Coordinates of C-alpha atoms in Angstrom, one line a residue:
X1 CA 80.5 100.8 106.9
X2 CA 81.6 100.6 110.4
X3 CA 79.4 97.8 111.1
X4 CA 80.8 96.0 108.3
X5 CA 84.7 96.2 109.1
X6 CA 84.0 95.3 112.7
X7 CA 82.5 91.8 111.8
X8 CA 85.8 91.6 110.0
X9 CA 88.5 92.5 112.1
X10 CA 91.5 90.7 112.5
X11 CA 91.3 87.9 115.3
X12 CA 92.4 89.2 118.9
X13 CA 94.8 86.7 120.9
X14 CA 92.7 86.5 124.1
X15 CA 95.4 85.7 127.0
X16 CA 97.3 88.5 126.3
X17 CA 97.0 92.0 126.7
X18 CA 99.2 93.5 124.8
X19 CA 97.4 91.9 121.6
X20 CA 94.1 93.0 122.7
X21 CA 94.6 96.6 123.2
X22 CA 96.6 97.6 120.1
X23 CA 98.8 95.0 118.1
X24 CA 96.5 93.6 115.4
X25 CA 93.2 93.8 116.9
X26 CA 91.5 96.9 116.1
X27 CA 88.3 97.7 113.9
X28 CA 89.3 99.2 110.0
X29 CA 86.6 101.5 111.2
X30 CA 88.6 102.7 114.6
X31 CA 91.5 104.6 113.3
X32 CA 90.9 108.5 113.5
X33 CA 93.6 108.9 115.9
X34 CA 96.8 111.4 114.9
X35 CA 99.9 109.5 113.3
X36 CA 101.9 110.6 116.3
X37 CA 99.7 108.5 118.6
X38 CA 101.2 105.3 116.6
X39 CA 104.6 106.0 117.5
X40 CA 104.8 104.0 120.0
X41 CA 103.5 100.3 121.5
X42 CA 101.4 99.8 125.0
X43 CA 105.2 98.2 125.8
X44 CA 106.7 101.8 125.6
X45 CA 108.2 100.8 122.4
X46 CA 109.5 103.8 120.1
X47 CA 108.4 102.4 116.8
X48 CA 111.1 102.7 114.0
X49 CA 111.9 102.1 110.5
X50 CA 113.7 98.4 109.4
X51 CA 115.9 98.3 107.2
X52 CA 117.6 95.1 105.4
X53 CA 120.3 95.4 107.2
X54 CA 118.2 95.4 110.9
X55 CA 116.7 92.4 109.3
X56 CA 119.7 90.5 109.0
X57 CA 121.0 91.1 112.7
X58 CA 117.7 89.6 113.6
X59 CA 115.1 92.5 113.9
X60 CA 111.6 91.3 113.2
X61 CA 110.9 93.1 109.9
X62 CA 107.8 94.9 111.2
X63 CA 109.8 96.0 114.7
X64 CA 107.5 93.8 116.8
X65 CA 109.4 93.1 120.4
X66 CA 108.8 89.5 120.3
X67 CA 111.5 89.0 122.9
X68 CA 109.4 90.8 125.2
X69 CA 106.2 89.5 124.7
X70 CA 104.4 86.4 126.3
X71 CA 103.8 84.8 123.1
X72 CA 106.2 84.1 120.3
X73 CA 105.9 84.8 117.0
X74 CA 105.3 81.3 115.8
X75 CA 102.9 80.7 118.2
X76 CA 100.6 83.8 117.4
X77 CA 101.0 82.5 113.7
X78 CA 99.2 79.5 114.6
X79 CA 96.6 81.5 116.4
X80 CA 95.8 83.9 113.8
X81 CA 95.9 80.9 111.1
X82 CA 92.8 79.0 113.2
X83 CA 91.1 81.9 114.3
X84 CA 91.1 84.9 111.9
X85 CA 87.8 85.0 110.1
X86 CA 87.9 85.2 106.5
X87 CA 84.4 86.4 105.0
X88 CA 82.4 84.3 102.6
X89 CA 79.6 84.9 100.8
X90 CA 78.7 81.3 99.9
X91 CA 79.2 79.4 103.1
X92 CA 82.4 77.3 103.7
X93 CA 83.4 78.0 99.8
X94 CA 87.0 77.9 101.6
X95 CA 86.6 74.4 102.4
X96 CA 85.3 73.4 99.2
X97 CA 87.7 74.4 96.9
X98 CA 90.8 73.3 98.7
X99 CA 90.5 69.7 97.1
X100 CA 91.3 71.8 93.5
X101 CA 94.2 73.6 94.8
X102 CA 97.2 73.0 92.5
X103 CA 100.4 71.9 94.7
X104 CA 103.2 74.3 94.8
X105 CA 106.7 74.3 96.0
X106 CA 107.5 76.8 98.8
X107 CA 111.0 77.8 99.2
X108 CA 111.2 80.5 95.9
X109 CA 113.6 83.5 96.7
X110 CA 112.5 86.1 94.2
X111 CA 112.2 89.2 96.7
X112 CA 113.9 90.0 99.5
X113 CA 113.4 92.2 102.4
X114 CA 114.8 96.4 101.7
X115 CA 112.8 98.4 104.4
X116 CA 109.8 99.0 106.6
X117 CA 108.8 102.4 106.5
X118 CA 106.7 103.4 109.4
X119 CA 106.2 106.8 108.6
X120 CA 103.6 105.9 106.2
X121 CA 100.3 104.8 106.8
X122 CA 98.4 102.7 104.7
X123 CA 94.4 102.5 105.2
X124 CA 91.6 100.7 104.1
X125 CA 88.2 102.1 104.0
X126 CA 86.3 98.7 102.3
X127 CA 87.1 95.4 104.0
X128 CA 86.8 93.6 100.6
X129 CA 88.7 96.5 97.9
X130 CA 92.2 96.6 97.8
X131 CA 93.5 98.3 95.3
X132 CA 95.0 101.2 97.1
X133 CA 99.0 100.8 97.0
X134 CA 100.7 101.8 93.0
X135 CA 104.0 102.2 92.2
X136 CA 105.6 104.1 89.2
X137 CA 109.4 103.3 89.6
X138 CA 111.3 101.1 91.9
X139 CA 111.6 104.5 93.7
X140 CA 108.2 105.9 94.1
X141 CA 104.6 104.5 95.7
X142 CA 101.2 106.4 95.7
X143 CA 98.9 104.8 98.6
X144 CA 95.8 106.2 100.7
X145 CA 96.7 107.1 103.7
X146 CA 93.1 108.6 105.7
X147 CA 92.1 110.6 103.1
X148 CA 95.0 111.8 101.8
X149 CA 96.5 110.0 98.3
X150 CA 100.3 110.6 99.3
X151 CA 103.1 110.1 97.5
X152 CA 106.5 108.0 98.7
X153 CA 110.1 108.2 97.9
X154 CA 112.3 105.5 98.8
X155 CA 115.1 107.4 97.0
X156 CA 114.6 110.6 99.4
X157 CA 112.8 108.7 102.4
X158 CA 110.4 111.5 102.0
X159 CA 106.8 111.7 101.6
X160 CA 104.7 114.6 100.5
X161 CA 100.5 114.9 99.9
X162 CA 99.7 114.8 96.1
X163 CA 95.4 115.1 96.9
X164 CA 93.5 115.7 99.9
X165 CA 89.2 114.4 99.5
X166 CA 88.9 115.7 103.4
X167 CA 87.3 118.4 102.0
X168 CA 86.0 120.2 99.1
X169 CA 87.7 118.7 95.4
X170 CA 86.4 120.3 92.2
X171 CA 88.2 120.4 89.0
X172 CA 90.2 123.4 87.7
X173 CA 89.7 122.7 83.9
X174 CA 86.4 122.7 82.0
X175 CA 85.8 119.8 80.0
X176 CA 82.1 118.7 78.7
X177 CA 80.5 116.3 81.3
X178 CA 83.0 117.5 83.9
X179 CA 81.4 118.4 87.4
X180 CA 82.3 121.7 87.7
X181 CA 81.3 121.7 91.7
X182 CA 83.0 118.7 92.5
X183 CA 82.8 117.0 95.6
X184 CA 82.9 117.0 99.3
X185 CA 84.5 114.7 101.9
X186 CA 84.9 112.0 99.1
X187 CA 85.3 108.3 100.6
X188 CA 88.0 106.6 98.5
X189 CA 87.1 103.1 97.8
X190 CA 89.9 102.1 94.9
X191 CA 93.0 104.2 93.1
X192 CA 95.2 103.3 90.0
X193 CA 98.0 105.7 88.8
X194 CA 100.3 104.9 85.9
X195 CA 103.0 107.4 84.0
X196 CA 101.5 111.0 85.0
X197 CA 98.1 110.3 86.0
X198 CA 96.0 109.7 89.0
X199 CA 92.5 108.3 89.6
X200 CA 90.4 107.9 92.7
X201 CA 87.2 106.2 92.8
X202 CA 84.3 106.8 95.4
X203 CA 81.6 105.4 97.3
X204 CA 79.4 107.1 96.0
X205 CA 80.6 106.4 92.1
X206 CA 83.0 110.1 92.4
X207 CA 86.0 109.6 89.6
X208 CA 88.3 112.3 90.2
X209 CA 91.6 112.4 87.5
X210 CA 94.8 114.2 88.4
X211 CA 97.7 114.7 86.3
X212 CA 100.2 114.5 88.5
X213 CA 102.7 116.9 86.7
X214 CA 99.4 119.2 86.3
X215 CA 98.4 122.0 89.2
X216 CA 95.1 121.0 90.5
X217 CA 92.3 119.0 89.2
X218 CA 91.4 117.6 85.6
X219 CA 88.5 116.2 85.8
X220 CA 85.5 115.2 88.2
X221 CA 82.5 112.7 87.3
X222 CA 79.8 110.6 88.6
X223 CA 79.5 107.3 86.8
X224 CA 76.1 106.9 88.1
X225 CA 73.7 107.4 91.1
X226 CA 72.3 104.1 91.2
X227 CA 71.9 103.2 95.5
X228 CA 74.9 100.8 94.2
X229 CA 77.3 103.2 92.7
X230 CA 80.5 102.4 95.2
X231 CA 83.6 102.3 92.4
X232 CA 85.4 98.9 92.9
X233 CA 88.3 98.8 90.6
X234 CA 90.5 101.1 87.9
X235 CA 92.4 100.2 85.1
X236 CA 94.5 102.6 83.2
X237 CA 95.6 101.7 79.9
X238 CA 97.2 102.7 76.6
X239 CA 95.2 102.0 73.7
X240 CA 96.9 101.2 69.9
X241 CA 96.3 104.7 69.0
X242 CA 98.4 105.9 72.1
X243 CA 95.6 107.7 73.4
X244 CA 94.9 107.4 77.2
X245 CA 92.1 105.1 78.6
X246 CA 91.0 104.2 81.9
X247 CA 88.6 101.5 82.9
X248 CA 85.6 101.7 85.8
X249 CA 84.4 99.2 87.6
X250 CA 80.9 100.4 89.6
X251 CA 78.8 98.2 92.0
X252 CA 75.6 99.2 89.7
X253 CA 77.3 96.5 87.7
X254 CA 78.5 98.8 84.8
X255 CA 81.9 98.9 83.3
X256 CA 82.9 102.6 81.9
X257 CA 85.6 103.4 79.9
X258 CA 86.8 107.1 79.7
X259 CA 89.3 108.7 77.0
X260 CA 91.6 110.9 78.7
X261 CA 92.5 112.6 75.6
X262 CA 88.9 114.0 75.3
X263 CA 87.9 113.4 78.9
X264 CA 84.8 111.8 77.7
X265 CA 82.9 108.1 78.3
X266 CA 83.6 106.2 75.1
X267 CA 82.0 102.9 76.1
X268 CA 79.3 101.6 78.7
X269 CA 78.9 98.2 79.3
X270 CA 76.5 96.5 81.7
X271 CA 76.8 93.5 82.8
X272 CA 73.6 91.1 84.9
X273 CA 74.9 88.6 86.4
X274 CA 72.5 85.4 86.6
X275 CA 69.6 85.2 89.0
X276 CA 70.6 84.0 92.4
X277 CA 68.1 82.5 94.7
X278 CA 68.9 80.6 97.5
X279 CA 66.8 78.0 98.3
X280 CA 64.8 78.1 101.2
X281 CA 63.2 74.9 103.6
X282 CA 60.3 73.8 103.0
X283 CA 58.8 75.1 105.8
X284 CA 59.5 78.9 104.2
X285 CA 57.9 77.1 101.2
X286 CA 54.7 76.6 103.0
X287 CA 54.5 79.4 104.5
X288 CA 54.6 81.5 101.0
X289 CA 57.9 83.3 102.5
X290 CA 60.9 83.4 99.9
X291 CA 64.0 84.9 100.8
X292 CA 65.2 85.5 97.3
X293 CA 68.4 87.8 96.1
X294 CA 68.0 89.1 92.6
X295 CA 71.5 90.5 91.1
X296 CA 69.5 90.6 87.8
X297 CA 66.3 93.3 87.4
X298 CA 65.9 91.2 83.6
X299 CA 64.2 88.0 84.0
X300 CA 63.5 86.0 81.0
X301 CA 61.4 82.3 80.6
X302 CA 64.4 81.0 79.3
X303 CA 67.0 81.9 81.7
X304 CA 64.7 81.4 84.7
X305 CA 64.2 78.1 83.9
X306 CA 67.9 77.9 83.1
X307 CA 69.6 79.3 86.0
X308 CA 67.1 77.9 88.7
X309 CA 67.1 73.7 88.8
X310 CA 67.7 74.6 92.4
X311 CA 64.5 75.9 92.4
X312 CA 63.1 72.6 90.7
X313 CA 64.9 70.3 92.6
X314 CA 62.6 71.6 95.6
X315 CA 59.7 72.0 94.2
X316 CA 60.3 67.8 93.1
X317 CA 60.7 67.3 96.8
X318 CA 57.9 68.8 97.6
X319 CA 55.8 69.7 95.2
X320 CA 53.0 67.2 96.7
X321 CA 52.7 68.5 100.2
X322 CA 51.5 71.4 100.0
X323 CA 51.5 75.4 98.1
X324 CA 54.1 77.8 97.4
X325 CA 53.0 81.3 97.2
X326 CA 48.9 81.6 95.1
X327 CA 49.5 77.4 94.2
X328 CA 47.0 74.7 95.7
X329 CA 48.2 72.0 97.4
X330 CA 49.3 68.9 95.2
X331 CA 50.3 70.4 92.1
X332 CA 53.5 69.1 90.6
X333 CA 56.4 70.6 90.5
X334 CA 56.2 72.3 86.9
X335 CA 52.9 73.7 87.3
X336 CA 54.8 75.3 90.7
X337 CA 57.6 76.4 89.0
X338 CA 55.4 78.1 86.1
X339 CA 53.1 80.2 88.8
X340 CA 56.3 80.8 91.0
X341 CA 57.7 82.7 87.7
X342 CA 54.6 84.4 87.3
X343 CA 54.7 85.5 90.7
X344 CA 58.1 86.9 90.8
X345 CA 57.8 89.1 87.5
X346 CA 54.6 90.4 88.8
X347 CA 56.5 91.2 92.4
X348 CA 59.1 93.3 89.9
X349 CA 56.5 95.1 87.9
X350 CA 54.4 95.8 90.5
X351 CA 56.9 97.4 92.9
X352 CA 55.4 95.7 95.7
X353 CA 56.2 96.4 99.4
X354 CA 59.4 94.9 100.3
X355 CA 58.4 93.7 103.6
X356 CA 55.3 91.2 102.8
X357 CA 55.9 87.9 102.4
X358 CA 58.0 88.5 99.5
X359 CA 61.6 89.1 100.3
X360 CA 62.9 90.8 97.2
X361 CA 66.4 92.7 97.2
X362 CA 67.8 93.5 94.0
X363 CA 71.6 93.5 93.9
X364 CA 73.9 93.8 90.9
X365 CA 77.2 94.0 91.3
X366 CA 80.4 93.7 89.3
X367 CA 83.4 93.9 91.0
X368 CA 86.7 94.1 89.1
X369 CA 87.4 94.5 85.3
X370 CA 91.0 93.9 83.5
X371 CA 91.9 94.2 79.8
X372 CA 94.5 92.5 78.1
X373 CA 97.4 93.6 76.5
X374 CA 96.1 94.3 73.3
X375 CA 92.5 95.7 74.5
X376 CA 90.5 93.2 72.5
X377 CA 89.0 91.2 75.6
X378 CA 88.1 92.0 78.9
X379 CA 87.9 89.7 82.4
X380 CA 84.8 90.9 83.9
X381 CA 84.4 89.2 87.8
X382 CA 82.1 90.1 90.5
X383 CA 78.9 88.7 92.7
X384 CA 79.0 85.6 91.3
X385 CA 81.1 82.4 91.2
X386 CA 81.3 82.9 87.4
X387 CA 83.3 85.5 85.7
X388 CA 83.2 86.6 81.9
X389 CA 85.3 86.8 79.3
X390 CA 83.9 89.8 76.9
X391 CA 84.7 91.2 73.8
X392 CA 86.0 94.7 75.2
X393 CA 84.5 96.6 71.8
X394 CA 81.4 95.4 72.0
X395 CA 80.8 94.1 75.4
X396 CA 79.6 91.1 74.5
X397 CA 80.1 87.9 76.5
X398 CA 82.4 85.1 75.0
X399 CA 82.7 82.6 77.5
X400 CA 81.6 82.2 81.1
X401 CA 84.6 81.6 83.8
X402 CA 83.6 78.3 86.1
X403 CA 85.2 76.7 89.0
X404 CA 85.6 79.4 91.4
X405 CA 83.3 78.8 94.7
X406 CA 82.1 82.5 95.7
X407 CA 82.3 86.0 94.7
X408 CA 85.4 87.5 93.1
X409 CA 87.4 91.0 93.4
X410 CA 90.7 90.5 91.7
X411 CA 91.9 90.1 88.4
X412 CA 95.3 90.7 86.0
X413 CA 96.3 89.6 83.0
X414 CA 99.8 88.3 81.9
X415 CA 101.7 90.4 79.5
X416 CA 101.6 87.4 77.0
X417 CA 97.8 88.3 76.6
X418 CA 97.0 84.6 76.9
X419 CA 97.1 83.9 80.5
X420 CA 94.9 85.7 83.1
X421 CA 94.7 85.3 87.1
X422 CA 91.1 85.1 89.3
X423 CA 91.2 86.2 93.0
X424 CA 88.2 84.8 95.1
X425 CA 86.8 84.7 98.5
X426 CA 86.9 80.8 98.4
X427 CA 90.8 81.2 99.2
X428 CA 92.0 80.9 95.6
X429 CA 93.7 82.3 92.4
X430 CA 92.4 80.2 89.1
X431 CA 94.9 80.5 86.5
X432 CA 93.4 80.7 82.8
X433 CA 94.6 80.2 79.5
X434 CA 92.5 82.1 76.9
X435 CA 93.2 78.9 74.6
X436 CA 90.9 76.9 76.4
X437 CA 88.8 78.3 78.9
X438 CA 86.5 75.3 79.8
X439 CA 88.3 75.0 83.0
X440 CA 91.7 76.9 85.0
X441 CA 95.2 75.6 84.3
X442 CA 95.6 76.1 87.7
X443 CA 94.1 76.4 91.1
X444 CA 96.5 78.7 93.5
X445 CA 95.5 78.5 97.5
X446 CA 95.6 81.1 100.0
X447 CA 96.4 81.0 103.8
X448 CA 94.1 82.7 105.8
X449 CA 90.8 84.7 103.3
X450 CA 90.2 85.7 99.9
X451 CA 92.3 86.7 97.0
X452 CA 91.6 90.9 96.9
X453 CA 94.5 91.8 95.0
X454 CA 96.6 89.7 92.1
X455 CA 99.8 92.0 90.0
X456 CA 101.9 90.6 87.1
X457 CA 105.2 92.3 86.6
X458 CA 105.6 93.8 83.3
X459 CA 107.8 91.0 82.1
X460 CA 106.2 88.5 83.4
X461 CA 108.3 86.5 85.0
X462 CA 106.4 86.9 88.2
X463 CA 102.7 86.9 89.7
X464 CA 102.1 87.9 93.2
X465 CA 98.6 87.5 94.9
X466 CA 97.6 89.2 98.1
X467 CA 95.4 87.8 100.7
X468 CA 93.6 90.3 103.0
X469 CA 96.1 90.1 105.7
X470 CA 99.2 88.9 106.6
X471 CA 100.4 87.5 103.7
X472 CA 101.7 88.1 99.8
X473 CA 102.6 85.0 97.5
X474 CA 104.9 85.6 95.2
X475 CA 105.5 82.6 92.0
X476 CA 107.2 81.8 88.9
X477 CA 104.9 82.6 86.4
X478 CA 107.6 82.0 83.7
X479 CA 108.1 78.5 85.1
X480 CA 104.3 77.0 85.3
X481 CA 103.4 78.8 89.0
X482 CA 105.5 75.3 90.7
X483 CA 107.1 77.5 92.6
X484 CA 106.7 80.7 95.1
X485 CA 108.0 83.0 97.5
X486 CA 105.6 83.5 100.3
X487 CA 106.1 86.5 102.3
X488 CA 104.4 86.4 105.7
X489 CA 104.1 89.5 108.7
X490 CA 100.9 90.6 110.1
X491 CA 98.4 93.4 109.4
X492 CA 95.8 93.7 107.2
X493 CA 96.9 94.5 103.1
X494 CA 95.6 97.4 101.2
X495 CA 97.6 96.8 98.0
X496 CA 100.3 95.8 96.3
X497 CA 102.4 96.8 93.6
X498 CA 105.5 96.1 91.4
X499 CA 107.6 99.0 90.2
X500 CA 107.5 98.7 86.1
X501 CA 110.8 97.7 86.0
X502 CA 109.8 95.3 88.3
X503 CA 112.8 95.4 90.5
X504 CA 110.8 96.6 93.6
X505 CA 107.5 95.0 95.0
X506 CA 105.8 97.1 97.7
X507 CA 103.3 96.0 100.3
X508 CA 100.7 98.5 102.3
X509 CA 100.3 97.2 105.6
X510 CA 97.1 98.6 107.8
X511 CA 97.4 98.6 111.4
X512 CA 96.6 100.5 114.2
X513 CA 100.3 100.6 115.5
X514 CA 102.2 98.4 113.5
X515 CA 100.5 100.1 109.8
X516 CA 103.6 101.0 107.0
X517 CA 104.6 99.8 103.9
X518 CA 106.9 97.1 102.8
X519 CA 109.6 97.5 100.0
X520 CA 111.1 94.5 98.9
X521 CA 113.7 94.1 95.8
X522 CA 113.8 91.7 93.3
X523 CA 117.2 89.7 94.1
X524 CA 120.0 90.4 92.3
X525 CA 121.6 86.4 92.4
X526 CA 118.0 85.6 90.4
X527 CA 117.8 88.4 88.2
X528 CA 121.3 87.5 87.1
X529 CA 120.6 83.8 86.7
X530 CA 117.7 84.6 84.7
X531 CA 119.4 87.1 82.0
X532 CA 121.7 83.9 81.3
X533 CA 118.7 82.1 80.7

């Protein structure tokens, strides 16, 4: 992955120094170094904690020295707003969506400020997953931090190591299916811990389940070893029965759902998303050279016909100038479009070398799954504009999802079990209503990149959406989303998280110097206001 996260880092500020060396500037991929070498700044700095009460005597939240730096903090705001790079898989789908984007009203106080803690570290191993921050009372956080899953007490300002994946992890119970050897030097790609138990997902599809008021290990699995088997999301959820589920999201675009009470898979649902081919000039025409992307291995008459007017669209245009692929010169578009199909299932069939003129990948990919309330239907998004509502018993598809721009990795459901939330890389939240789902109630817009990380408190009153740096919005959900709270410091997010009681929000902040986590507390004067409403 280190390729990856250095295309991504955040943008350097490149007349000053200080910003390239250390503040804000480093690769995800670059951060090996001991916690101690973070204690201080290239300005001599000793790094501290802040505390509300630093905050309000005028001490930048995050302890930056922005009195003694060349550039101000408003200043470097503009800079990162026009120059950090926010990764798209469909090309300028920021730009696109913006003229959707439902107005809000800035301004909303619903968290303030309580502390910065620096003495815990919050990393990111996958630029586009960040689901890695979970609170279980307004006092206690669980976050990754290297590989260690680590758990925080605000109460006791102390932190202490719950699991390290470093090294060797096998379980210490035997249950059937359980992988009795475990695994080694596990990459965590996505945690989810409610009540008393813990899940980490890997890269290489690794579930490993920890009680947390259990010695040891429960249980070990591997969803699959598919070449895409990375796990992207976890839910954990009660069902009627009161027996403990949890929900997997895999990149070999299955969806999983364990009982805890038996540790066994009860369900398997896979989900292929529609065929997409992007459509190539018509010189590649000519030259029989297709760069095609499959994220579907099934490929019927009726959905290739379906799900590629692209493809017709350019054969029209040029159907009469000459061949595409085994197809003579001149023939009209349908007669290209019926040998082109031919083509392509025989290119599948066939296994043919990758690298002739046929440029085949097959990709399929779901990203995040979220079920509602009352575990009858499931929000199903991934590598694809469209997401799917399904029937969580059955996995059946009940309605597609349109508007969104590019490819999703966040969802969350409102307690009401009516409304649901859509993050995407095209900068925005779509806000649904399960009433009528033939288009959002609401189009919620980002600052700086995509939407990786969306939480409803558990009363929901409030819905807060994370970006992938910099900054958290925070709105009225109980009021129509008119209003919000938009919390703004700099560093790249790897989750976020209210307390259950949803009187504390916390924030995991990655960052070479400045990396901690944010606590912020819901305010009492609106909490009071609202029990008189």
């Amino acid at each position: 992955m280190d390729h990856v996260v250095d295309d991504y880092e955040i943008a350097e500020v490149d007349d000053d120094f200080y910003f390239r060396g250390r503040f804000m500037a480093d690769s995800e991929s670059d951060d090996d170094d001991d916690d101690d070498d973070d204690e201080y700044d290239h300005l001599d700095n000793k790094i501290t904690d802040t505390s509300a009460a630093d905050a309000r005597r005028g001490k930048d939240i995050q302890g930056i020295p922005w009195e003694r730096l060349s550039i101000s903090r408003e200043k470097y705001r503009q800079t990162r707003l026009e120059q950090y790079k926010n990764y798209e898989n469909v090309p300028q789908s920021g730009e696109s969506s913006e003229k959707e984007c439902t107005p809000t009203k800035k301004g909303g106080m619903y968290y303030e400020f309580w502390r910065n803690t620096r003495s815990v570290k919050s990393t990111i191993l996958h630029f586009q997953l960040r689901n890695l921050v979970w609170s279980t009372s307004k006092h206690d956080v669980y976050l990754m931090s290297h590989f260690s899953i680590v758990h925080w007490s605000s109460l006791s300002c102390k932190k202490n190591e719950v699991l390290n994946v470093s090294g060797h992890v096998a379980p210490c119970e035997k249950h059937p299916g359980s992988l009795l050897e475990g695994f080694t030097q596990t990459q965590v790609s996505t945690l989810a811990v409610k009540d008393r138990l813990l899940i980490a997902g890997g890269f290489q599809g690794e579930l490993i389940c920890k009680y947390l008021d259990r010695p040891g290990i429960s249980f070990c699995s591997r969803t699959t070893y598919d070449d895409n088997a990375i796990t992207n999301a976890i839910e954990i959820y009660e069902c009627p029965s009161g027996a403990v589920h949890f929900m997997a999201s895999n990149n070999d675009s299955g969806v999983r759902d364990f009982d805890m009470e038996r540790f066994q898979q009860s369900k398997h649902f896979c989900f292929d998303w529609p065929v997409n081919v992007s459509i190539p000039s018509a010189n590649h025409l000519r030259s029989g050279k297709f760069p095609f992307c499959f994220e579907s291995t099934l490929l019927t008459d009726e959905g290739f016909l379906e799900l590629n007017k692209g493809w017709w669209k350019a054969c029209e245009a040029w159907g009469t100038d000459g061949s595409i692929g085994s197809c003579e010169p001149r023939q009209n578009a349908k007669e290209v479009q019926s040998i082109f199909q031919k083509e392509i299932v025989a290119v599948l069939m066939e296994e043919i070398n990758w690298r002739q003129s046929w440029s085949v990948v097959v990709e399929r990919r779901g990203k995040h799954a979220s079920l509602n309330p009352d575990g009858k239907l499931l929000v199903i998004v991934g590598d694809n504009p469209d997401g799917l509502l399904v029937d969580s018993q059955t996995g059946k598809p009940i309605m597609s999802l349109r508007g969104h721009m590019d490819f999703s990795f966040a969802s969350a459901w409102h307690p009401d079990g009516r409304i649901f939330a859509t993050g995407n890389q095209d900068k925005t939240c779509r806000i649904w209503d399960v009433r009528n789902l033939s288009k959002s109630v609401g189009v919620l817009k980002g600052n700086l990149g995509a939407i990786r990380s969306i939480r409803f408190t558990s009363d929901g009153q409030f819905m807060a959406m994370a970006e992938p740096a910099d900054f958290v919005h925070v709105y009225d959900a109980k009021n129509g989303f008119e209003k919000e709270q938009e919390i703004d410091f700099f560093g790249e997010i790897s989750g976020v998280s209210f307390s259950p009681d949803t009187e504390s929000l916390f924030i995991g902040v990655w960052d070479r110097t400045y990396g901690s986590l944010l606590q912020y507390n819901r305010c009492r004067s609106y909490s009071y206001l609202d029990s008189l409403m």
